[in-house]
Structures are given as C-alpha cells and as structure tokens.
Amino acid sequence: MARINLLPWREVARQQRQQEFLIAGGIALGITFAIAILIHFFIEGQISDQSARNEYLKGEITKLDIQIKEIKDLETTKTDLLARMEIIKQLQKSRPEIVRLFDELVNALPEGVYLTQVEQKGRTVEMAGRAQSNARVSAFMRKIENSKSIGKPRLVLIENKDKTDTGLSHFRLAFNQTSEDAEAEIEKKKVTSKKSTTAAKPAQ
C-alpha cells in the first residue's frame, strides 16, 4: 500500500529551510573556527619572530656593550701610555740638565762640606748636608752663585752641632737651576760686558 504524506507542503518547506540554515550555520562556524586557528597561528608566528628579533637585538646590544668597554679600556690604556711617554720624554729632556747639575755641584762643593740629601722640585733644588764650619757653607754658596747652570743660593737652616756630636754643622740650603736659554743669555751678557770694558779702556 502506498504511503501518503499527510504533512502540508509548507511544513516540508520549513523543515527544508531549517536544515539548510543548520548546514549554512555549521559551514560558517567551521570557517570561523578555521579563520580563528589561522589567526592564532599567525599571531603566534609574529610573536615568535618578534621574540627572535628581540633576542638577536639583545645579543647585538651585548656585543656592542663589550665593544664599547673594550674601546674605553683601549682609550684608558692609550691615555696611560701617552702619559708614560710624556714622562719618559721629560726625563730624557731633563737628563742632560741633571748630569750638568751634579757636575756643577761636584765642582762647587768645597773641601769639608758633605751632602746628605739633594731634592729637585721643578727649577728649584733643595739640599741638606754637613760642614766643618759655617765659613765652608758660605764658600759653597759663593761657588753656587758663580756657577753657570745654578745660582741664587738661599740658606734655609744651619746648626752649629748635629745630634751625633761630631762637631760638624748641619745645614739646609736651596738654589735655582738655570735653563739652557738663561745660560746662553748670561754668557751673552758676559761677552757684551767684556767688549764694553775693552772698548772703554784708553789706548796706550
């Protein structure tokens, strides 16, 4: 016996539309879910790339910090080397003056005067020593005054007897060390003075 559909045709159409809506909704939901997954993976990829870039930049910054520290260390080393070179240069420059200074002291030192300390401060030389008498200290100062590269002696201290009771006078004095230019100027004045004296003498 044949079946007879007793449902009205409108109900059939409504059910069909409902099925189509559910299918369309499922497809839309699936597409939305797929898009959400794609967006999630895209964002995760961007975050991962940014993290990698951040780590790279952090590593480069660390390298730059190390290089900057090395440069600063090199600059400090360079400054120290330049300072040492300047000291060596000054020592080499002053070495002839020191040799000349001690030559002058040896030549000016009279018998009976003994030096115990010599200290140079710029162009000033301070010394301490012992002498058999005050007269020998005075003779020493006169020789310093008449020297070429040293002059202007100044007596700082003199004691007639030292603590060891040796009978020697303890003295301290200072004098100036003349530069080469000043020495040349002194010699020039001496020559000029001699010429003037010679010219002033009447011919016989």
Coordinates of N, CA and C in Angstrom, one line a residue:
M1 N 0.8 -1.2 0.0 CA 0.0 0.0 0.0 C 0.9 1.2 0.0
A2 N 0.6 2.1 -0.8 CA 1.5 3.4 -1.0 C 1.3 4.3 0.2
R3 N 2.5 5.0 0.6 CA 2.4 5.9 1.7 C 1.9 7.3 1.2
I4 N 1.2 7.9 2.0 CA 0.7 9.2 1.6 C 1.2 10.2 2.6
N5 N 1.9 11.2 2.1 CA 2.5 12.3 3.0 C 1.4 13.2 3.4
L6 N 1.1 13.2 4.7 CA 0.0 14.0 5.1 C 0.4 15.4 5.6
L7 N 1.8 15.6 5.7 CA 2.2 16.9 6.1 C 1.9 17.9 5.1
P8 N 1.6 19.1 5.5 CA 1.3 20.1 4.5 C 2.6 20.5 3.8
W9 N 2.5 21.0 2.6 CA 3.8 21.3 1.9 C 4.5 22.5 2.5
R10 N 3.8 23.3 3.3 CA 4.5 24.4 3.9 C 5.4 23.9 5.0
E11 N 5.0 22.9 5.8 CA 5.8 22.3 6.8 C 7.1 21.7 6.2
V12 N 6.9 21.1 5.1 CA 8.1 20.5 4.4 C 9.1 21.5 4.0
A13 N 8.5 22.6 3.5 CA 9.4 23.7 3.1 C 10.1 24.3 4.3
R14 N 9.4 24.4 5.4 CA 10.0 25.0 6.6 C 11.2 24.1 7.1
Q15 N 10.9 22.8 7.2 CA 12.0 21.9 7.6 C 13.2 21.9 6.7
Q16 N 12.9 22.0 5.4 CA 14.0 22.1 4.5 C 14.8 23.4 4.7
R17 N 14.1 24.5 4.9 CA 14.9 25.7 5.2 C 15.7 25.6 6.5
Q18 N 15.1 25.0 7.5 CA 15.8 24.8 8.7 C 17.0 24.0 8.6
Q19 N 16.9 22.9 7.8 CA 18.1 22.1 7.5 C 19.2 22.9 6.8
E20 N 18.7 23.7 5.8 CA 19.7 24.5 5.0 C 20.4 25.5 6.0
F21 N 19.6 26.1 6.9 CA 20.1 27.1 7.8 C 21.2 26.4 8.7
L22 N 20.8 25.2 9.2 CA 21.8 24.5 10.1 C 23.0 24.2 9.4
I23 N 22.9 23.7 8.1 CA 24.1 23.4 7.3 C 24.9 24.6 7.1
A24 N 24.2 25.7 6.7 CA 25.0 27.0 6.5 C 25.6 27.5 7.8
G25 N 24.9 27.4 8.9 CA 25.5 27.8 10.2 C 26.7 26.9 10.5
G26 N 26.6 25.6 10.3 CA 27.8 24.7 10.6 C 28.9 25.1 9.7
I27 N 28.7 25.4 8.4 CA 29.8 25.8 7.5 C 30.4 27.1 8.0
A28 N 29.5 28.0 8.3 CA 30.0 29.3 8.8 C 30.8 29.2 10.1
L29 N 30.3 28.3 11.0 CA 31.1 28.1 12.2 C 32.4 27.4 11.9
G30 N 32.4 26.5 11.0 CA 33.7 25.8 10.6 C 34.7 26.8 10.0
I31 N 34.1 27.7 9.1 CA 35.0 28.7 8.5 C 35.6 29.6 9.6
T32 N 34.7 30.0 10.5 CA 35.1 30.9 11.6 C 36.2 30.3 12.4
F33 N 36.0 29.0 12.8 CA 36.9 28.3 13.6 C 38.3 28.2 12.9
A34 N 38.2 27.9 11.5 CA 39.4 27.8 10.7 C 40.1 29.1 10.7
I35 N 39.3 30.2 10.5 CA 40.0 31.5 10.5 C 40.6 31.8 11.8
A36 N 39.9 31.5 12.9 CA 40.4 31.7 14.2 C 41.8 31.0 14.4
I37 N 41.8 29.7 14.0 CA 43.0 28.9 14.1 C 44.1 29.6 13.3
L38 N 43.8 30.0 12.0 CA 44.8 30.7 11.2 C 45.3 32.0 11.8
I39 N 44.4 32.8 12.4 CA 44.8 34.0 13.1 C 45.7 33.7 14.3
H40 N 45.3 32.6 15.0 CA 46.1 32.2 16.2 C 47.5 31.9 15.8
F41 N 47.6 31.0 14.7 CA 49.0 30.6 14.3 C 49.7 31.8 13.7
F42 N 49.0 32.7 13.1 CA 49.7 33.9 12.5 C 50.3 34.8 13.7
I43 N 49.4 35.0 14.7 CA 49.9 35.8 15.8 C 51.0 35.1 16.5
E44 N 50.9 33.8 16.7 CA 52.0 33.1 17.4 C 53.3 33.2 16.6
G45 N 53.1 33.1 15.2 CA 54.3 33.3 14.4 C 54.9 34.6 14.5
Q46 N 54.0 35.7 14.6 CA 54.5 37.0 14.7 C 55.2 37.2 16.1
I47 N 54.6 36.6 17.1 CA 55.2 36.7 18.4 C 56.6 36.0 18.5
S48 N 56.6 34.8 17.8 CA 57.9 34.1 17.8 C 58.9 34.8 17.0
D49 N 58.5 35.4 15.9 CA 59.5 36.2 15.1 C 60.0 37.4 15.9
Q50 N 59.1 38.1 16.6 CA 59.4 39.3 17.4 C 60.4 38.9 18.5
S51 N 60.1 37.7 19.1 CA 60.9 37.2 20.2 C 62.3 36.9 19.7
A52 N 62.3 36.3 18.5 CA 63.7 36.0 17.9 C 64.4 37.3 17.6
R53 N 63.7 38.3 17.0 CA 64.3 39.6 16.8 C 64.8 40.2 18.1
N54 N 64.0 40.2 19.1 CA 64.4 40.7 20.4 C 65.6 40.1 20.9
E55 N 65.7 38.7 20.8 CA 66.9 38.0 21.3 C 68.1 38.4 20.5
Y56 N 67.9 38.6 19.1 CA 69.0 39.0 18.3 C 69.5 40.4 18.7
L57 N 68.5 41.3 18.8 CA 68.9 42.6 19.2 C 69.6 42.7 20.6
K58 N 69.1 41.8 21.5 CA 69.7 41.8 22.8 C 71.1 41.3 22.7
G59 N 71.3 40.3 21.9 CA 72.7 39.8 21.7 C 73.6 40.8 21.0
E60 N 73.1 41.6 20.0 CA 73.9 42.6 19.4 C 74.2 43.7 20.4
I61 N 73.2 44.1 21.2 CA 73.4 45.1 22.3 C 74.5 44.7 23.2
T62 N 74.5 43.4 23.6 CA 75.6 42.8 24.5 C 76.9 42.9 23.8
K63 N 77.0 42.6 22.5 CA 78.2 42.7 21.8 C 78.7 44.1 21.7
L64 N 77.8 45.1 21.5 CA 78.1 46.5 21.4 C 78.6 47.0 22.8
D65 N 78.0 46.5 23.9 CA 78.4 46.9 25.2 C 79.9 46.4 25.4
I66 N 80.1 45.2 25.0 CA 81.5 44.6 25.2 C 82.5 45.4 24.3
Q67 N 82.1 45.8 23.1 CA 83.0 46.6 22.2 C 83.2 47.9 22.8
I68 N 82.2 48.6 23.4 CA 82.3 49.9 24.0 C 83.3 49.8 25.2
K69 N 83.1 48.7 26.0 CA 84.0 48.6 27.1 C 85.5 48.4 26.7
E70 N 85.6 47.6 25.6 CA 87.0 47.4 25.1 C 87.6 48.7 24.6
I71 N 86.7 49.5 23.9 CA 87.2 50.8 23.4 C 87.6 51.7 24.5
K72 N 86.8 51.7 25.6 CA 87.1 52.5 26.8 C 88.4 52.1 27.4
D73 N 88.6 50.7 27.5 CA 89.8 50.2 28.0 C 91.0 50.6 27.2
L74 N 90.8 50.5 25.9 CA 91.9 50.9 24.9 C 92.2 52.4 25.1
E75 N 91.1 53.2 25.3 CA 91.3 54.7 25.5 C 92.1 54.9 26.8
T76 N 91.7 54.2 27.8 CA 92.4 54.3 29.1 C 93.9 53.9 28.9
T77 N 94.1 52.8 28.2 CA 95.5 52.3 28.0 C 96.3 53.3 27.2
K78 N 95.6 53.9 26.2 CA 96.3 54.9 25.3 C 96.6 56.1 26.2
T79 N 95.7 56.6 27.0 CA 96.0 57.7 27.9 C 97.2 57.4 28.8
D80 N 97.2 56.2 29.4 CA 98.3 55.9 30.3 C 99.6 55.8 29.5
L81 N 99.6 55.2 28.3 CA 100.8 55.2 27.5 C 101.3 56.5 27.1
L82 N 100.4 57.4 26.8 CA 100.8 58.8 26.4 C 101.4 59.5 27.6
A83 N 100.7 59.3 28.8 CA 101.3 59.9 30.0 C 102.7 59.4 30.3
R84 N 102.9 58.1 30.2 CA 104.2 57.5 30.4 C 105.2 58.0 29.4
M85 N 104.8 58.1 28.1 CA 105.7 58.6 27.1 C 106.1 60.0 27.4
E86 N 105.1 60.8 27.9 CA 105.4 62.2 28.2 C 106.4 62.3 29.4
I87 N 106.2 61.4 30.4 CA 107.2 61.3 31.5 C 108.6 60.9 31.0
I88 N 108.6 59.9 30.1 CA 109.9 59.5 29.6 C 110.5 60.6 28.8
K89 N 109.7 61.3 28.0 CA 110.2 62.4 27.2 C 110.8 63.5 28.1
Q90 N 110.1 63.8 29.2 CA 110.6 64.8 30.1 C 111.8 64.4 30.8
L91 N 111.9 63.1 31.1 CA 113.1 62.6 31.8 C 114.3 62.6 30.8
Q92 N 114.1 62.2 29.6 CA 115.1 62.3 28.6 C 115.6 63.7 28.4
K93 N 114.6 64.6 28.4 CA 114.9 66.0 28.2 C 115.7 66.6 29.3
S94 N 115.3 66.2 30.6 CA 116.0 66.7 31.7 C 117.2 66.0 32.1
R95 N 117.5 64.8 31.5 CA 118.7 64.1 31.9 C 120.0 64.9 31.7
P96 N 120.2 65.6 30.6 CA 121.4 66.4 30.5 C 121.5 67.4 31.5
E97 N 120.4 68.0 31.9 CA 120.4 69.0 33.0 C 120.7 68.4 34.3
I98 N 120.2 67.2 34.6 CA 120.6 66.5 35.8 C 122.1 66.2 35.9
V99 N 122.6 65.7 34.7 CA 124.1 65.5 34.7 C 124.8 66.7 34.9
R100 N 124.4 67.8 34.2 CA 125.1 69.1 34.4 C 125.0 69.6 35.8
L101 N 123.8 69.4 36.4 CA 123.6 69.9 37.8 C 124.6 69.2 38.8
F102 N 124.7 67.9 38.6 CA 125.6 67.2 39.6 C 127.1 67.5 39.2
D103 N 127.4 67.8 38.0 CA 128.8 68.2 37.6 C 129.0 69.6 38.3
E104 N 128.1 70.5 38.3 CA 128.2 71.8 38.9 C 128.4 71.7 40.4
L105 N 127.6 70.8 41.0 CA 127.6 70.6 42.4 C 129.0 70.0 42.9
V106 N 129.5 69.1 42.1 CA 130.8 68.5 42.4 C 131.9 69.6 42.3
N107 N 131.8 70.4 41.3 CA 132.8 71.5 41.1 C 132.7 72.5 42.2
A108 N 131.4 72.8 42.6 CA 131.2 73.9 43.6 C 131.4 73.4 45.0
L109 N 131.4 72.1 45.3 CA 131.5 71.6 46.6 C 132.9 71.7 47.2
P110 N 133.1 72.6 48.2 CA 134.4 72.8 48.7 C 134.8 71.6 49.7
E111 N 136.1 71.5 50.0 CA 136.5 70.5 50.9 C 135.9 70.8 52.3
G112 N 135.5 69.8 53.0 CA 134.9 69.9 54.3 C 133.4 70.1 54.3
V113 N 132.8 70.0 53.1 CA 131.3 70.1 53.0 C 130.8 68.7 52.5
Y114 N 129.9 68.1 53.1 CA 129.4 66.8 52.7 C 127.8 66.9 52.6
L115 N 127.4 66.5 51.4 CA 125.9 66.5 51.1 C 125.3 65.2 51.6
T116 N 124.1 65.2 52.2 CA 123.4 64.1 52.6 C 122.1 63.9 51.9
Q117 N 121.6 65.0 51.3 CA 120.3 64.9 50.6 C 120.3 65.9 49.5
V118 N 119.8 65.6 48.3 CA 119.5 66.5 47.2 C 118.2 66.2 46.6
E119 N 117.3 67.2 46.5 CA 115.9 67.0 46.1 C 115.6 68.2 45.1
Q120 N 115.1 67.8 43.9 CA 114.8 68.7 42.9 C 113.3 68.9 42.8
K121 N 112.8 70.2 42.8 CA 111.4 70.5 42.7 C 111.2 71.5 41.6
G122 N 111.0 71.0 40.4 CA 110.9 72.0 39.2 C 112.3 72.5 39.0
R123 N 112.4 73.9 39.0 CA 113.7 74.5 38.7 C 114.5 74.8 40.1
T124 N 113.9 74.4 41.2 CA 114.5 74.7 42.5 C 115.1 73.4 43.0
V125 N 116.3 73.5 43.6 CA 117.0 72.3 44.1 C 117.2 72.6 45.6
E126 N 116.8 71.7 46.5 CA 117.0 71.8 47.9 C 117.9 70.7 48.3
M127 N 118.8 71.0 49.2 CA 119.8 70.0 49.7 C 120.1 70.2 51.2
A128 N 120.5 69.1 51.8 CA 120.9 69.1 53.2 C 122.3 68.5 53.2
G129 N 123.1 68.9 54.3 CA 124.4 68.3 54.4 C 125.1 68.7 55.7
R130 N 126.3 68.4 55.8 CA 127.1 68.8 57.0 C 128.4 69.4 56.5
A131 N 128.9 70.4 57.4 CA 130.1 71.1 57.0 C 131.0 71.3 58.3
Q132 N 132.3 71.4 58.0 CA 133.2 71.5 59.1 C 133.1 72.9 59.8
S133 N 132.5 73.9 59.1 CA 132.4 75.2 59.7 C 131.4 76.0 58.8
N134 N 130.8 77.1 59.4 CA 129.9 78.0 58.7 C 130.6 78.6 57.5
A135 N 131.9 78.9 57.6 CA 132.7 79.5 56.6 C 132.7 78.7 55.3
R136 N 132.8 77.4 55.5 CA 132.8 76.5 54.4 C 131.4 76.4 53.7
V137 N 130.3 76.6 54.4 CA 129.0 76.7 53.9 C 128.9 78.0 53.0
S138 N 129.4 79.1 53.6 CA 129.4 80.3 52.8 C 130.2 80.2 51.5
A139 N 131.4 79.5 51.6 CA 132.2 79.3 50.4 C 131.4 78.5 49.4
F140 N 130.7 77.5 49.8 CA 129.9 76.7 48.9 C 128.8 77.5 48.2
M141 N 128.2 78.4 49.0 CA 127.1 79.3 48.4 C 127.7 80.3 47.4
R142 N 128.9 80.7 47.7 CA 129.6 81.7 46.7 C 129.9 80.9 45.4
K143 N 130.3 79.7 45.5 CA 130.6 78.9 44.3 C 129.3 78.6 43.5
I144 N 128.2 78.4 44.2 CA 126.9 78.2 43.5 C 126.5 79.5 42.8
E145 N 126.7 80.6 43.4 CA 126.4 81.9 42.8 C 127.2 82.1 41.6
N146 N 128.4 81.7 41.5 CA 129.3 82.0 40.4 C 129.2 80.9 39.3
S147 N 128.4 79.9 39.6 CA 128.2 78.7 38.6 C 127.4 79.1 37.4
K148 N 127.6 78.4 36.3 CA 126.9 78.7 35.1 C 125.4 78.2 35.1
S149 N 125.2 77.0 35.5 CA 123.8 76.4 35.4 C 123.0 76.5 36.7
I150 N 123.6 76.9 37.8 CA 122.9 77.0 39.1 C 123.3 78.4 39.7
G151 N 122.3 78.9 40.6 CA 122.6 80.2 41.2 C 121.5 80.5 42.2
K152 N 121.6 81.7 42.7 CA 120.7 82.3 43.7 C 120.6 81.3 44.9
P153 N 121.7 81.0 45.6 CA 121.6 80.1 46.7 C 120.9 80.8 47.9
R154 N 120.2 80.1 48.7 CA 119.4 80.6 49.9 C 119.7 79.6 51.0
L155 N 120.2 80.2 52.1 CA 120.4 79.4 53.3 C 119.1 79.2 54.1
V156 N 118.6 78.0 54.2 CA 117.4 77.7 54.9 C 117.6 77.4 56.4
L157 N 118.7 76.7 56.7 CA 118.9 76.3 58.1 C 120.4 76.0 58.3
I158 N 120.9 76.4 59.4 CA 122.3 76.0 59.8 C 122.3 75.8 61.3
E159 N 122.9 74.7 61.7 CA 123.0 74.4 63.2 C 124.5 74.1 63.4
N160 N 125.1 74.7 64.4 CA 126.5 74.5 64.6 C 126.9 73.1 65.0
K161 N 126.1 72.4 65.7 CA 126.4 71.0 66.0 C 125.2 70.1 65.7
D162 N 125.5 68.9 65.2 CA 124.4 67.9 64.9 C 124.3 67.0 66.1
K163 N 123.3 66.2 66.1 CA 122.9 65.3 67.2 C 124.0 64.3 67.5
T164 N 124.8 63.9 66.5 CA 125.8 62.9 66.8 C 127.1 63.5 67.4
D165 N 127.1 64.8 67.6 CA 128.2 65.4 68.3 C 129.6 65.2 67.6
T166 N 129.5 65.3 66.3 CA 130.8 65.1 65.5 C 131.5 66.4 65.3
G167 N 130.9 67.5 65.8 CA 131.5 68.8 65.6 C 131.2 69.4 64.2
L168 N 130.4 68.8 63.4 CA 130.0 69.3 62.1 C 128.8 70.1 62.1
S169 N 128.7 71.1 61.3 CA 127.5 72.0 61.3 C 126.5 71.3 60.3
H170 N 125.2 71.3 60.7 CA 124.2 70.7 59.9 C 123.5 71.9 59.1
F171 N 123.3 71.8 57.8 CA 122.8 72.9 57.1 C 121.8 72.4 56.0
R172 N 120.9 73.3 55.7 CA 120.0 73.1 54.5 C 120.0 74.4 53.7
L173 N 120.1 74.2 52.4 CA 120.0 75.4 51.5 C 119.3 75.0 50.2
A174 N 118.9 76.1 49.5 CA 118.2 75.9 48.2 C 118.8 76.8 47.2
F175 N 118.7 76.4 45.9 CA 119.2 77.3 44.9 C 118.4 77.0 43.6
N176 N 118.5 77.9 42.6 CA 117.8 77.7 41.4 C 118.6 77.1 40.3
Q177 N 118.0 76.2 39.5 CA 118.7 75.7 38.4 C 118.4 76.5 37.1
T178 N 119.4 76.9 36.4 CA 119.2 77.8 35.3 C 119.0 77.0 34.0
S179 N 118.0 77.4 33.2 CA 117.8 76.7 31.9 C 118.9 77.0 30.9
E180 N 119.0 76.2 29.8 CA 120.0 76.4 28.8 C 119.8 77.8 28.2
D181 N 118.6 78.3 27.9 CA 118.3 79.6 27.4 C 118.9 80.7 28.3
A182 N 118.6 80.5 29.6 CA 119.1 81.5 30.5 C 120.6 81.5 30.6
E183 N 121.2 80.3 30.5 CA 122.7 80.2 30.5 C 123.2 81.0 29.3
A184 N 122.6 80.7 28.1 CA 123.1 81.4 26.9 C 123.0 82.9 27.0
E185 N 121.9 83.4 27.7 CA 121.7 84.8 27.9 C 122.7 85.4 28.8
I186 N 123.1 84.6 29.9 CA 124.1 85.1 30.8 C 125.5 85.2 30.1
E187 N 125.8 84.2 29.3 CA 127.1 84.2 28.6 C 127.1 85.4 27.6
K188 N 126.0 85.6 27.0 CA 125.9 86.7 26.0 C 126.1 88.1 26.7
K189 N 125.5 88.2 27.9 CA 125.7 89.4 28.7 C 127.2 89.6 29.1
K190 N 127.8 88.4 29.5 CA 129.2 88.5 29.9 C 130.1 88.9 28.8
V191 N 129.9 88.4 27.6 CA 130.6 88.7 26.4 C 130.5 90.2 26.1
T192 N 129.2 90.7 26.1 CA 128.9 92.1 25.9 C 129.6 93.0 26.9
S193 N 129.6 92.6 28.2 CA 130.2 93.3 29.2 C 131.7 93.4 29.0
K194 N 132.3 92.3 28.6 CA 133.8 92.3 28.3 C 134.1 93.2 27.2
K195 N 133.3 93.2 26.1 CA 133.6 94.0 24.9 C 133.5 95.5 25.3
S196 N 132.5 95.8 26.2 CA 132.3 97.2 26.6 C 133.4 97.7 27.4
T197 N 133.9 96.8 28.3 CA 135.1 97.1 29.2 C 136.3 97.3 28.3
T198 N 136.5 96.5 27.3 CA 137.7 96.6 26.5 C 137.7 97.9 25.6
A199 N 136.5 98.2 25.2 CA 136.3 99.4 24.3 C 136.5 100.7 25.2
A200 N 136.2 100.6 26.5 CA 136.3 101.8 27.4 C 137.7 102.1 27.8
K201 N 138.6 101.0 27.7 CA 140.0 101.3 28.1 C 140.7 102.2 27.1
P202 N 141.4 103.2 27.6 CA 142.1 104.1 26.6 C 143.3 103.4 26.0
A203 N 143.6 103.7 24.8 CA 144.7 103.1 24.1 C 146.0 103.7 24.6
Q204 N 147.1 102.9 24.8 CA 148.3 103.4 25.3 C 149.4 103.4 24.2

